[in-house]
Coordinates of N, CA and C in Angstrom, one line a residue:
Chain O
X1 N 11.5 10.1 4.6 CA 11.4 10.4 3.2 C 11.7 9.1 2.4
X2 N 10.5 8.8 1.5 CA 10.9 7.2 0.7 C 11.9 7.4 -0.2
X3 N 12.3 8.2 -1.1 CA 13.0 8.7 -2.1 C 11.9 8.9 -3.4
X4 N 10.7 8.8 -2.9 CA 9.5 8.7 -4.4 C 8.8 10.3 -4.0
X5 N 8.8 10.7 -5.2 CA 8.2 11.8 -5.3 C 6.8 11.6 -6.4
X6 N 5.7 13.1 -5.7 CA 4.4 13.0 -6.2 C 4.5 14.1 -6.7
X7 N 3.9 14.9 -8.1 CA 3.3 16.0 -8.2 C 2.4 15.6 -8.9
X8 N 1.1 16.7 -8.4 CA 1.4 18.0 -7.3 C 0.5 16.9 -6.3
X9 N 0.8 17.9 -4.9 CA 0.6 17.6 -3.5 C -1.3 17.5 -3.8
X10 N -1.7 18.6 -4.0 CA -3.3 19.1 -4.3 C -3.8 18.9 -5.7
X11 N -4.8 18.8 -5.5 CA -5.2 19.4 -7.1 C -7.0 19.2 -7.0
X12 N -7.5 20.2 -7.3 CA -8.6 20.6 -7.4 C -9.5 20.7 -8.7
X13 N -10.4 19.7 -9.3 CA -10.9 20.3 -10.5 C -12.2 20.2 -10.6
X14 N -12.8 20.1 -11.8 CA -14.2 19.7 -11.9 C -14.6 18.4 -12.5
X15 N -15.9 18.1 -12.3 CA -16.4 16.9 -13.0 C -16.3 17.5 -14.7
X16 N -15.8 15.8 -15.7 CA -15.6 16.0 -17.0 C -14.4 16.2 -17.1
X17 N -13.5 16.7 -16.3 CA -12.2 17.0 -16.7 C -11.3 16.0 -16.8
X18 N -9.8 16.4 -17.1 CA -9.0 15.3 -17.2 C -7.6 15.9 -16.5
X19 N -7.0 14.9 -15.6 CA -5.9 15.7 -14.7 C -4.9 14.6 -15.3
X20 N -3.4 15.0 -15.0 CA -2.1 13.8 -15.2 C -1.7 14.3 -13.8
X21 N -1.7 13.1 -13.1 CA -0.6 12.9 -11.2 C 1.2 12.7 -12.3
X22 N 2.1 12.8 -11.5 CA 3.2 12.3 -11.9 C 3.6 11.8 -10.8
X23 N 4.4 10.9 -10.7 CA 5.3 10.1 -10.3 C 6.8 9.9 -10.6
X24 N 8.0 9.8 -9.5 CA 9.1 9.6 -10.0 C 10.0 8.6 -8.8
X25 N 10.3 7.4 -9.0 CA 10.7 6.4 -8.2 C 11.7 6.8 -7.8
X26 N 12.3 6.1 -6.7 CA 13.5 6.3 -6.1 C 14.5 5.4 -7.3
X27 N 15.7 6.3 -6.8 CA 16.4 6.0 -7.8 C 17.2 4.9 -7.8
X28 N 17.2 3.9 -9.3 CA 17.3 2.2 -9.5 C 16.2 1.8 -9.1
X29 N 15.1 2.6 -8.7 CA 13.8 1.5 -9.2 C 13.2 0.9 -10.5
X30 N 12.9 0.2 -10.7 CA 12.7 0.4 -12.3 C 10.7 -0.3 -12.1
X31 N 10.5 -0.4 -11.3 CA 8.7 -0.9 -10.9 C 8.2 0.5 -10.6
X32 N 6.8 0.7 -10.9 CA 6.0 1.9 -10.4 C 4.7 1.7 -10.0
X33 N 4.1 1.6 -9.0 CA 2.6 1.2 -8.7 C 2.2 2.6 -8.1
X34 N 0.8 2.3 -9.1 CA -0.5 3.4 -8.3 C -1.2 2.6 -7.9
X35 N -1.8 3.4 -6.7 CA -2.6 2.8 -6.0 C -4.2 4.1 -5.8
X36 N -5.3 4.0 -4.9 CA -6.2 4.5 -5.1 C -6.8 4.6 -3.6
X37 N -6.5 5.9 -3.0 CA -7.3 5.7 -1.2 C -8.3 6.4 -1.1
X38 N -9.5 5.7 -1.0 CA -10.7 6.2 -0.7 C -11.7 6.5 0.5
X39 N -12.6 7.0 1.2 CA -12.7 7.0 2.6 C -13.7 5.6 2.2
X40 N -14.3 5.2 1.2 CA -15.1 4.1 0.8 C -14.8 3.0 0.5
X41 N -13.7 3.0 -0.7 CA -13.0 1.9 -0.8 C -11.8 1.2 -0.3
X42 N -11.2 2.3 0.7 CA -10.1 1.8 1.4 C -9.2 2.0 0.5
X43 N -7.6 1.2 0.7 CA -6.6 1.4 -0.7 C -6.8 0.2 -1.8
X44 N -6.8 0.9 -2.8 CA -7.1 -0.1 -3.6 C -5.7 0.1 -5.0
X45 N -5.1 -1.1 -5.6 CA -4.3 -1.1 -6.6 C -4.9 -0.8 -7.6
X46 N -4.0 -0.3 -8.4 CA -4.4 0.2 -10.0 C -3.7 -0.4 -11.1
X47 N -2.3 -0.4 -11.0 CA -1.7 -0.4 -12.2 C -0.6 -0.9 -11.5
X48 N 0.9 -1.7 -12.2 CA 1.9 -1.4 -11.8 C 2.9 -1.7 -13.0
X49 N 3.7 -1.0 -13.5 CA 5.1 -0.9 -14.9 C 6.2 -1.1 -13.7
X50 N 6.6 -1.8 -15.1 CA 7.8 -2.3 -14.7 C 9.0 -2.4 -15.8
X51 N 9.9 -1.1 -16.0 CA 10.6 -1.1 -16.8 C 10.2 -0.5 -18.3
X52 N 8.9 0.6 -18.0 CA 8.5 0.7 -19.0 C 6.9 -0.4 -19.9
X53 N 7.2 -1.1 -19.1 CA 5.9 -2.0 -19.5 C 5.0 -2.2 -18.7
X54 N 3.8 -2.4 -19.0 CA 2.4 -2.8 -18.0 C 2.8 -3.9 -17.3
X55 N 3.1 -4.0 -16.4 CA 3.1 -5.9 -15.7 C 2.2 -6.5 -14.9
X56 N 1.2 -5.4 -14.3 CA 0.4 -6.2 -13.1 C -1.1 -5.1 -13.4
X57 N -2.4 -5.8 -13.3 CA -3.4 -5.2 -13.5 C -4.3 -5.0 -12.5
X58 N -5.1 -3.8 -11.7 CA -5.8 -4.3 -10.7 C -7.2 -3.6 -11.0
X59 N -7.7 -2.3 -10.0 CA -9.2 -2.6 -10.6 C -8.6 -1.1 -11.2
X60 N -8.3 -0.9 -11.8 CA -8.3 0.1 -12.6 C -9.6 0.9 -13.6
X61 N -10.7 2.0 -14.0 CA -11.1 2.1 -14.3 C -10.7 2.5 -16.2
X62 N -11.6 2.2 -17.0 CA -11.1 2.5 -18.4 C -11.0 4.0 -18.2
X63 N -11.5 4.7 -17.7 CA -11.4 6.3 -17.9 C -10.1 6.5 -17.4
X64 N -9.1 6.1 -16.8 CA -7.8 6.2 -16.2 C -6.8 5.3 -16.9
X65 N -5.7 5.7 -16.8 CA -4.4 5.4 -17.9 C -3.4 5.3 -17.6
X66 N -2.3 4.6 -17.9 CA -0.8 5.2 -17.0 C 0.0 4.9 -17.9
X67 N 1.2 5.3 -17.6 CA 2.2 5.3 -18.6 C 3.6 5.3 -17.9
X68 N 4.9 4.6 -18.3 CA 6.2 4.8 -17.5 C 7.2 5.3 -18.7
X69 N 7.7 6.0 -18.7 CA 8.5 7.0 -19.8 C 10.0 6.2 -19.4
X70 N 10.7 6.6 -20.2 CA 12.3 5.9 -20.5 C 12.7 6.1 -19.5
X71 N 12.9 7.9 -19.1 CA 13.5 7.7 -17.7 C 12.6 6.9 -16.4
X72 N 12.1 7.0 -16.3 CA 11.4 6.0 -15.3 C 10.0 6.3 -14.5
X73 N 10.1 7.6 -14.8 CA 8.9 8.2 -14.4 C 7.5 8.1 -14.8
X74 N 6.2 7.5 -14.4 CA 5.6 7.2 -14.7 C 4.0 8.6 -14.1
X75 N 3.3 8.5 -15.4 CA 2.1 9.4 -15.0 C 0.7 8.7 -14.9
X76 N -0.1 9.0 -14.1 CA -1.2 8.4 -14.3 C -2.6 9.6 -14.6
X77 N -3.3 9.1 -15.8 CA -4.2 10.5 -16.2 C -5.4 9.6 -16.0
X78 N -6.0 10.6 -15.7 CA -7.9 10.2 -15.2 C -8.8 11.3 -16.2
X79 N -9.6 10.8 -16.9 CA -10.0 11.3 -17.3 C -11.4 11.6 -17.7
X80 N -12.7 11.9 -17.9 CA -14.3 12.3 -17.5 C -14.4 11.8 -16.0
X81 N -13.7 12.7 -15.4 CA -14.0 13.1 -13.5 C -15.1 12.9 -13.2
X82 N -15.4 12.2 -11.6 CA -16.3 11.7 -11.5 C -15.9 12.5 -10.3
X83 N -17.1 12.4 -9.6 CA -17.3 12.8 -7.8 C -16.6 12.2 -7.2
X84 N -17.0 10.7 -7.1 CA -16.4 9.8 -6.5 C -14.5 9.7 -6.8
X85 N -14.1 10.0 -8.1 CA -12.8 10.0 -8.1 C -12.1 10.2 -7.2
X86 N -13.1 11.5 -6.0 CA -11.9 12.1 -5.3 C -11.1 11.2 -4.2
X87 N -10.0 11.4 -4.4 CA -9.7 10.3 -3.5 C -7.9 10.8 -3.2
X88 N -7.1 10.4 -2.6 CA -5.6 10.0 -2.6 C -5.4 9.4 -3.4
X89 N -4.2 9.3 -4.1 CA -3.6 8.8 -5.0 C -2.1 8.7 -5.5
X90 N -2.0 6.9 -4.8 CA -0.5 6.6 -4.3 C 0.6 6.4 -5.4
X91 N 1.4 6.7 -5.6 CA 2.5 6.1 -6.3 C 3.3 5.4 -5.2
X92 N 3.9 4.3 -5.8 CA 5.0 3.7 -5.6 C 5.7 3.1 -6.0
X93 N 7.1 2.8 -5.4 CA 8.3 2.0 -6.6 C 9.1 0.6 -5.6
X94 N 9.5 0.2 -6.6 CA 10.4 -1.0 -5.8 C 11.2 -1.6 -7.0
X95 N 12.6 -2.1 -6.6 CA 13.8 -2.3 -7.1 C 13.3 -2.6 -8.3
X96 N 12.7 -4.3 -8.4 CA 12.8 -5.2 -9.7 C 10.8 -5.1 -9.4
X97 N 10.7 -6.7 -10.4 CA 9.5 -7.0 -10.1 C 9.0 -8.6 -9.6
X98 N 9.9 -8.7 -8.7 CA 9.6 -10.0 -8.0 C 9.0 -9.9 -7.0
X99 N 7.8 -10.8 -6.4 CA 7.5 -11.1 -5.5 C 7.3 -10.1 -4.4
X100 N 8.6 -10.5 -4.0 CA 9.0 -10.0 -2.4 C 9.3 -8.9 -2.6
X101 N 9.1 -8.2 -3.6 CA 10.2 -6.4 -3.4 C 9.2 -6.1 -2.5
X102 N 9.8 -5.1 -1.8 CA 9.2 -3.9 -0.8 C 9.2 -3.1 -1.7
X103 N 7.7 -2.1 -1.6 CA 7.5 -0.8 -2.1 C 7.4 0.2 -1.3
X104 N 8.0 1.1 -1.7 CA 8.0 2.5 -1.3 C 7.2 3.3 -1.6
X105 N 6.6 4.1 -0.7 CA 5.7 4.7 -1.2 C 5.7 6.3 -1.4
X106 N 5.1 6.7 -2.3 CA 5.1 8.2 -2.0 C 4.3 9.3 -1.5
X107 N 4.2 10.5 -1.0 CA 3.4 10.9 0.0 C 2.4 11.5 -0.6
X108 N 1.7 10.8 -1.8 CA 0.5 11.2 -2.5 C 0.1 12.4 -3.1
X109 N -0.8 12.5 -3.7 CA -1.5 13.5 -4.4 C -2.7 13.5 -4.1
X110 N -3.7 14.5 -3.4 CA -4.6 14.0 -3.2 C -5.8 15.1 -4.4
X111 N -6.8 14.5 -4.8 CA -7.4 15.2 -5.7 C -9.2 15.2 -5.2
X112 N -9.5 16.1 -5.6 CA -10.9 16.9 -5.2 C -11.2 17.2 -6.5
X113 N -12.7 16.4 -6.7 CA -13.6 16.4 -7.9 C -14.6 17.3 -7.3
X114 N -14.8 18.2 -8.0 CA -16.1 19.2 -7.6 C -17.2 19.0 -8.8
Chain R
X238 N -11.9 -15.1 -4.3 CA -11.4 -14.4 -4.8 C -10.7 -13.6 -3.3
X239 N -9.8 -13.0 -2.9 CA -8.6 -13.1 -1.9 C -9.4 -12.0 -1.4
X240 N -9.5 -12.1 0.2 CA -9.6 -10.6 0.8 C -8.6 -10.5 1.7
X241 N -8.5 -9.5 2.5 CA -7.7 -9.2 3.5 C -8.9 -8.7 4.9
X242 N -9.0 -9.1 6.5 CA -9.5 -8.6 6.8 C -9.1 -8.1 7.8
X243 N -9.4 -7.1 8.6 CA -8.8 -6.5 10.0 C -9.8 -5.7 10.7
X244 N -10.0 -6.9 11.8 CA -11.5 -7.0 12.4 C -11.3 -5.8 13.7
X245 N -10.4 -4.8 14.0 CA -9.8 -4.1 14.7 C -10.3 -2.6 14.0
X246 N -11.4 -1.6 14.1 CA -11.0 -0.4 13.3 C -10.1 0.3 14.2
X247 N -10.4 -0.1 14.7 CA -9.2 0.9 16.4 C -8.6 0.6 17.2
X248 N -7.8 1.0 17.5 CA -6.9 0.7 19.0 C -6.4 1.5 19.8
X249 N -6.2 0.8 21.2 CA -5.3 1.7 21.8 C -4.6 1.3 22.8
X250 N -3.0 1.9 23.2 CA -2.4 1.4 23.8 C -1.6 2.7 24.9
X251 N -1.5 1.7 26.0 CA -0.8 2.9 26.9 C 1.0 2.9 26.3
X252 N 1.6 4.3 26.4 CA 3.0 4.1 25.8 C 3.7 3.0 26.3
X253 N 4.8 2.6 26.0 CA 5.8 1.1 26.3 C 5.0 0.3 26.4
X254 N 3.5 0.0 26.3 CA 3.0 -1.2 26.1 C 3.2 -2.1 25.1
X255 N 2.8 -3.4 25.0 CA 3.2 -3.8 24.0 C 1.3 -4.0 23.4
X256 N 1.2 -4.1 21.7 CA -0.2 -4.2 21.5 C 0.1 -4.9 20.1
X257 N -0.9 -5.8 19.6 CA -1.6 -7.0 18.4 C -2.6 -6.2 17.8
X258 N -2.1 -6.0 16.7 CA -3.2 -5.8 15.4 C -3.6 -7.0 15.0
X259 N -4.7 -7.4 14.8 CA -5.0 -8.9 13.8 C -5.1 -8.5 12.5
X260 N -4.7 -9.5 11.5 CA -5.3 -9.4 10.4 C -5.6 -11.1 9.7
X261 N -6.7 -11.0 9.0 CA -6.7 -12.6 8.5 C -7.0 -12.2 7.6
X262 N -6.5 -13.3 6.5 CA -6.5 -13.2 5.0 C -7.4 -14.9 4.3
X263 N -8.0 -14.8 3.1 CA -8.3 -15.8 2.6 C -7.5 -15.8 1.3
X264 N -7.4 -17.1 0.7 CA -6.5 -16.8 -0.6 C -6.3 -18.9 -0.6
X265 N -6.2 -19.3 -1.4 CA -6.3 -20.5 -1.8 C -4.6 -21.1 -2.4
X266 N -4.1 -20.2 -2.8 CA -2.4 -20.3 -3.2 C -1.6 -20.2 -1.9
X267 N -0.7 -21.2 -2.0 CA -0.1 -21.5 -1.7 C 1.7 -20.5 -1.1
X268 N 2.1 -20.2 -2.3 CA 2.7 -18.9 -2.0 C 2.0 -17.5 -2.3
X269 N 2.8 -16.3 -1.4 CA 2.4 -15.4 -1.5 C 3.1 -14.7 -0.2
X270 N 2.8 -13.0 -0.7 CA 4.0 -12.6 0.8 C 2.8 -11.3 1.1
X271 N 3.1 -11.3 2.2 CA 2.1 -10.5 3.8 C 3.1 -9.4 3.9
X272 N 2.3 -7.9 3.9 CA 3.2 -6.8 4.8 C 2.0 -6.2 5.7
X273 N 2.9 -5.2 6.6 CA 2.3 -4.4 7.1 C 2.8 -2.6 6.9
X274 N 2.0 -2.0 6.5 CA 2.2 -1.1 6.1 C 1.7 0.0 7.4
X275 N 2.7 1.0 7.7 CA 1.9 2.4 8.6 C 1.9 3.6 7.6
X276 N 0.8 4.0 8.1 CA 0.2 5.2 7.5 C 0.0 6.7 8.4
X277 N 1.3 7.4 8.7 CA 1.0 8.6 10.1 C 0.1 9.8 9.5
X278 N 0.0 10.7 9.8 CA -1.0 11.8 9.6 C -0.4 12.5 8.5
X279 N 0.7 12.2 8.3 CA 1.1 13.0 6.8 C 0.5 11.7 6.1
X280 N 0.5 10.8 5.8 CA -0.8 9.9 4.7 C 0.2 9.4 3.9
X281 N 1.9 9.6 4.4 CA 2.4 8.9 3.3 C 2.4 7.1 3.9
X282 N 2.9 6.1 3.3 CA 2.3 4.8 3.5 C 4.0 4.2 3.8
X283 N 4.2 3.7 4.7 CA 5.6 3.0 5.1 C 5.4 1.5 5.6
X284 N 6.5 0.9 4.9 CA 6.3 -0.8 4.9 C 7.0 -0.5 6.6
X285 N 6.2 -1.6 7.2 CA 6.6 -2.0 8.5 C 7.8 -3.2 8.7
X286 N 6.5 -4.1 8.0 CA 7.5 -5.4 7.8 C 6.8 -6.6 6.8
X287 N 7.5 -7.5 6.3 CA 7.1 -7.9 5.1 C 7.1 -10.0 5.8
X288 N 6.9 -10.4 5.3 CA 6.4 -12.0 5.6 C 6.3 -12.9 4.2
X289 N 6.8 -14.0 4.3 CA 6.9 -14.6 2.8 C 6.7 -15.9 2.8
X290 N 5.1 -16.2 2.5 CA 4.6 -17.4 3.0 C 5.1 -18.7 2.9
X291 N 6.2 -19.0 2.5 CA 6.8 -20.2 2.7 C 7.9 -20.3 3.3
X292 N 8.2 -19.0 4.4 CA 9.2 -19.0 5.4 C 8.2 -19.2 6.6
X293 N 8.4 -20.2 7.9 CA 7.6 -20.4 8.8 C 7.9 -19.5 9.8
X294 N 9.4 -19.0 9.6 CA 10.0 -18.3 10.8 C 9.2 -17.1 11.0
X295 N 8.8 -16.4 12.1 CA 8.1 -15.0 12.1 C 9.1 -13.8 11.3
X296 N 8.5 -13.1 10.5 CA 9.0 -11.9 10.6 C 9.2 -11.0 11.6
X297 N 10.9 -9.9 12.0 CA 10.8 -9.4 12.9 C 11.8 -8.2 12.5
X298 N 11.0 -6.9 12.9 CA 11.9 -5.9 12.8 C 11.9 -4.6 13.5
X299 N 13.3 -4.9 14.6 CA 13.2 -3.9 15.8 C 12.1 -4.5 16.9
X300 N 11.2 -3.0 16.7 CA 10.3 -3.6 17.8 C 8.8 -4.1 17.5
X301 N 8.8 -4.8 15.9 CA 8.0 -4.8 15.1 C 8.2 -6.3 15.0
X302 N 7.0 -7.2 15.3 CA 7.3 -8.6 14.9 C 5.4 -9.5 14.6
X303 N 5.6 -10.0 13.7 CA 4.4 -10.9 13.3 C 4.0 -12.1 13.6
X304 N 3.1 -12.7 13.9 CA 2.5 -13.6 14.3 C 2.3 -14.6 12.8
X305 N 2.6 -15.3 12.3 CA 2.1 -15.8 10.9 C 1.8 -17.2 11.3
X306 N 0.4 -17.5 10.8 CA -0.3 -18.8 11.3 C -1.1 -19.2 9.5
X307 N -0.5 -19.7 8.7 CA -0.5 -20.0 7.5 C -1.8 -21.0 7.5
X308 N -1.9 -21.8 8.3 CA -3.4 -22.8 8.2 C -4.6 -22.2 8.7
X309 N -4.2 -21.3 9.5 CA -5.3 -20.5 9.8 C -5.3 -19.4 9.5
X310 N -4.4 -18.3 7.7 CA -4.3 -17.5 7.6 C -4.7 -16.4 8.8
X311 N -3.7 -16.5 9.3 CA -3.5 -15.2 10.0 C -2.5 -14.5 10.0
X312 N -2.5 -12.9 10.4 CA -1.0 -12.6 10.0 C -0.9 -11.1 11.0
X313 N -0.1 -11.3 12.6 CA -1.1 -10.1 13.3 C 0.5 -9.8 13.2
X314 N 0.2 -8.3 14.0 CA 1.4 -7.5 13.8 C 1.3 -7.2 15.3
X315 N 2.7 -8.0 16.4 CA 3.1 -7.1 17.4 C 3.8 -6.0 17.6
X316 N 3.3 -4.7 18.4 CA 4.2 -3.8 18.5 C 4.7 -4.0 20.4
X317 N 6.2 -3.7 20.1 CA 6.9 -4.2 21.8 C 7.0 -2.2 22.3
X318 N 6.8 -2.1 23.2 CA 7.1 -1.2 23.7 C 6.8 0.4 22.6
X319 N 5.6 0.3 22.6 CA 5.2 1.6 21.7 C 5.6 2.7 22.6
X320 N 5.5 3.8 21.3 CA 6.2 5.1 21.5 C 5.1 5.6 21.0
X321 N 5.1 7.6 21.2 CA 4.4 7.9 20.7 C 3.9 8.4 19.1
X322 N 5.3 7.9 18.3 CA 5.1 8.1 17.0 C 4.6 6.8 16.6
X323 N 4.5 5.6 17.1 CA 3.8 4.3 16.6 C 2.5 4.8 16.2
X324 N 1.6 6.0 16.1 CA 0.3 6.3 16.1 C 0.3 6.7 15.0
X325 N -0.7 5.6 14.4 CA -1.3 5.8 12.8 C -2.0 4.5 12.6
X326 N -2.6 4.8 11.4 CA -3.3 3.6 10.2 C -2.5 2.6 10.0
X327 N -2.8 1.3 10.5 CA -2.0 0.2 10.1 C -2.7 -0.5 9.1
X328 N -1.7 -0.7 8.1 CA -2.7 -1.4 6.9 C -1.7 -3.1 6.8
X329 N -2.7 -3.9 6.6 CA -2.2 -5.3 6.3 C -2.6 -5.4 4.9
X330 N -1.1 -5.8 4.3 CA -1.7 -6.2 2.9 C -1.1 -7.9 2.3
X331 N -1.7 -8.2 0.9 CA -1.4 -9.5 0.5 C -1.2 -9.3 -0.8
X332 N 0.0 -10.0 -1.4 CA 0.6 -10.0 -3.0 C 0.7 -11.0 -3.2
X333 N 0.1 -11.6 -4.6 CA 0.5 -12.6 -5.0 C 0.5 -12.8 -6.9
X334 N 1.2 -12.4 -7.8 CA 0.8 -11.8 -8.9 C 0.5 -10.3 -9.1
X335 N -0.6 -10.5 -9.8 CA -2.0 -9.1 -9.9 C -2.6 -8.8 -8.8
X336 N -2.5 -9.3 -8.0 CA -3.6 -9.2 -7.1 C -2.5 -8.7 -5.5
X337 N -3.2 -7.4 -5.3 CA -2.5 -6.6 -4.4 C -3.7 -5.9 -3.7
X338 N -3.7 -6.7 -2.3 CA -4.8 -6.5 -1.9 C -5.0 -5.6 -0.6
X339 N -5.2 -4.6 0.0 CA -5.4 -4.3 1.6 C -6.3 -4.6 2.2
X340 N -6.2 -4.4 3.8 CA -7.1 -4.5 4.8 C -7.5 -3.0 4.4
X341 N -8.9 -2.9 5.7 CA -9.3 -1.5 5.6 C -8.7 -0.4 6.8
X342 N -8.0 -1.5 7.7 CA -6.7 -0.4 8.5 C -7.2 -0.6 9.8
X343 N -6.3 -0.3 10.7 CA -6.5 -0.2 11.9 C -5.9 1.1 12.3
X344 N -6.2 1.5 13.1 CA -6.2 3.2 13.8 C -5.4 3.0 15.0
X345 N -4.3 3.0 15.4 CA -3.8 2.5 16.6 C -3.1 4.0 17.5
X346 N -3.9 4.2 18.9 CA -3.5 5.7 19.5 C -2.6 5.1 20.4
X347 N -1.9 6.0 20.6 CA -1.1 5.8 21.7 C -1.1 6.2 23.3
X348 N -1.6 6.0 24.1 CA -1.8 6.6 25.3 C -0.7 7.3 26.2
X349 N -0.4 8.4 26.7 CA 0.5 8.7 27.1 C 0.6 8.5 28.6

């Protein structure tokens, strides 16, 4: 167990909709990365806050969004659902935001676009 | 623009063998730091071991140790004496800024 938690485990919806994953770092993390696992694109980065701010950009789509709240918890919302969305969807945390942190990961969310 | 590659989709190893994942990376900078991440059948993702391109020494942890060849970006991952929970998705990845990049994995079974 990393100490990072995902909700929810599943989630099932349709195309056009809009879902929020939550995330919550182990505790004294103050970094949060999502990430994106696909059987197509492999893992791919999205986003990563750090302390409440945006700090690192990857291929993120404009229809997707994230956010990290005071306490430290960070959400990421997807929104006009695509087929292709469906995928895993990693959160992760690590201490600061230098370089070398090791991230932890958490045991995902995985979502089904119908 | 940086890839990660891992020319391996599969492996396999008889138990207490020892087995090399490859991975080679391209990337033009100079610093930057290498992990290896496992991925077991619950799908959560765990750092193996981490590498920091301007240390020459190998990374090494337990029975987990790296090969890092910086002129010939390479960056393979030995396992000494596998077990049978060593079986999963090995992902190689590369950080440097924004740019957080994975391989597409290697599948490694374990033979009993």
């Amino acid at each position: 167990d990393s100490g990072v938690t995902q909700t929810p485990k599943h989630l099932i919806t349709a195309t056009g909709q809009r879902v929020t994953l939550r995330c919550s770092p182990r505790s004294g993390d103050l970094s949060v990365y999502w990430y994106q696992q696909s059987l197509d694109q492999g893992l791919q980065f999205l986003i990563q806050y750090y302390n409440g701010e945006e700090r690192a950009k990857g291929n993120i789509l404009e229809r997707f969004s994230a956010q990290q709240f005071p306490d430290l918890h960070s959400e990421l919302n997807l929104s006009s659902l695509e087929l292709g969305d469906s995928a895993l969807y990693f959160c992760a945390s690590s201490v600061g935001d230098l370089l070398q942190e090791t991230q932890y990961f958490g045991p995902g969310t995985r979502l089904l676009v119908l | 623009a940086q890839t990660v590659t891992q020319s391996q989709p599969e492996m396999s190893v008889q138990e207490a063998e020892t087995v090399t994942l490859s991975c080679t990376y391209d990337t033009s900078e100079s610093d930057y730091y290498l992990f290896w991440y496992k991925q077991p059948p619950s799908r959560q993702m765990i750092l193996v071991i981490r590498q920091e391109a301007y240390k020459q020494q190998n990374a090494t942890e337990n029975r987990f140790s790296v090969n890092f060849q910086k002129a010939a970006k390479s960056f393979s991952l030995k396992i000494s004496d596998s077990q049978l929970g060593d079986a999963a998705m090995y992902f190689c990845a590369y950080r440097r800024d924004d740019k957080i990049i994975f391989g597409k994995g290697t599948r490694l079974h374990i033979l009993p």
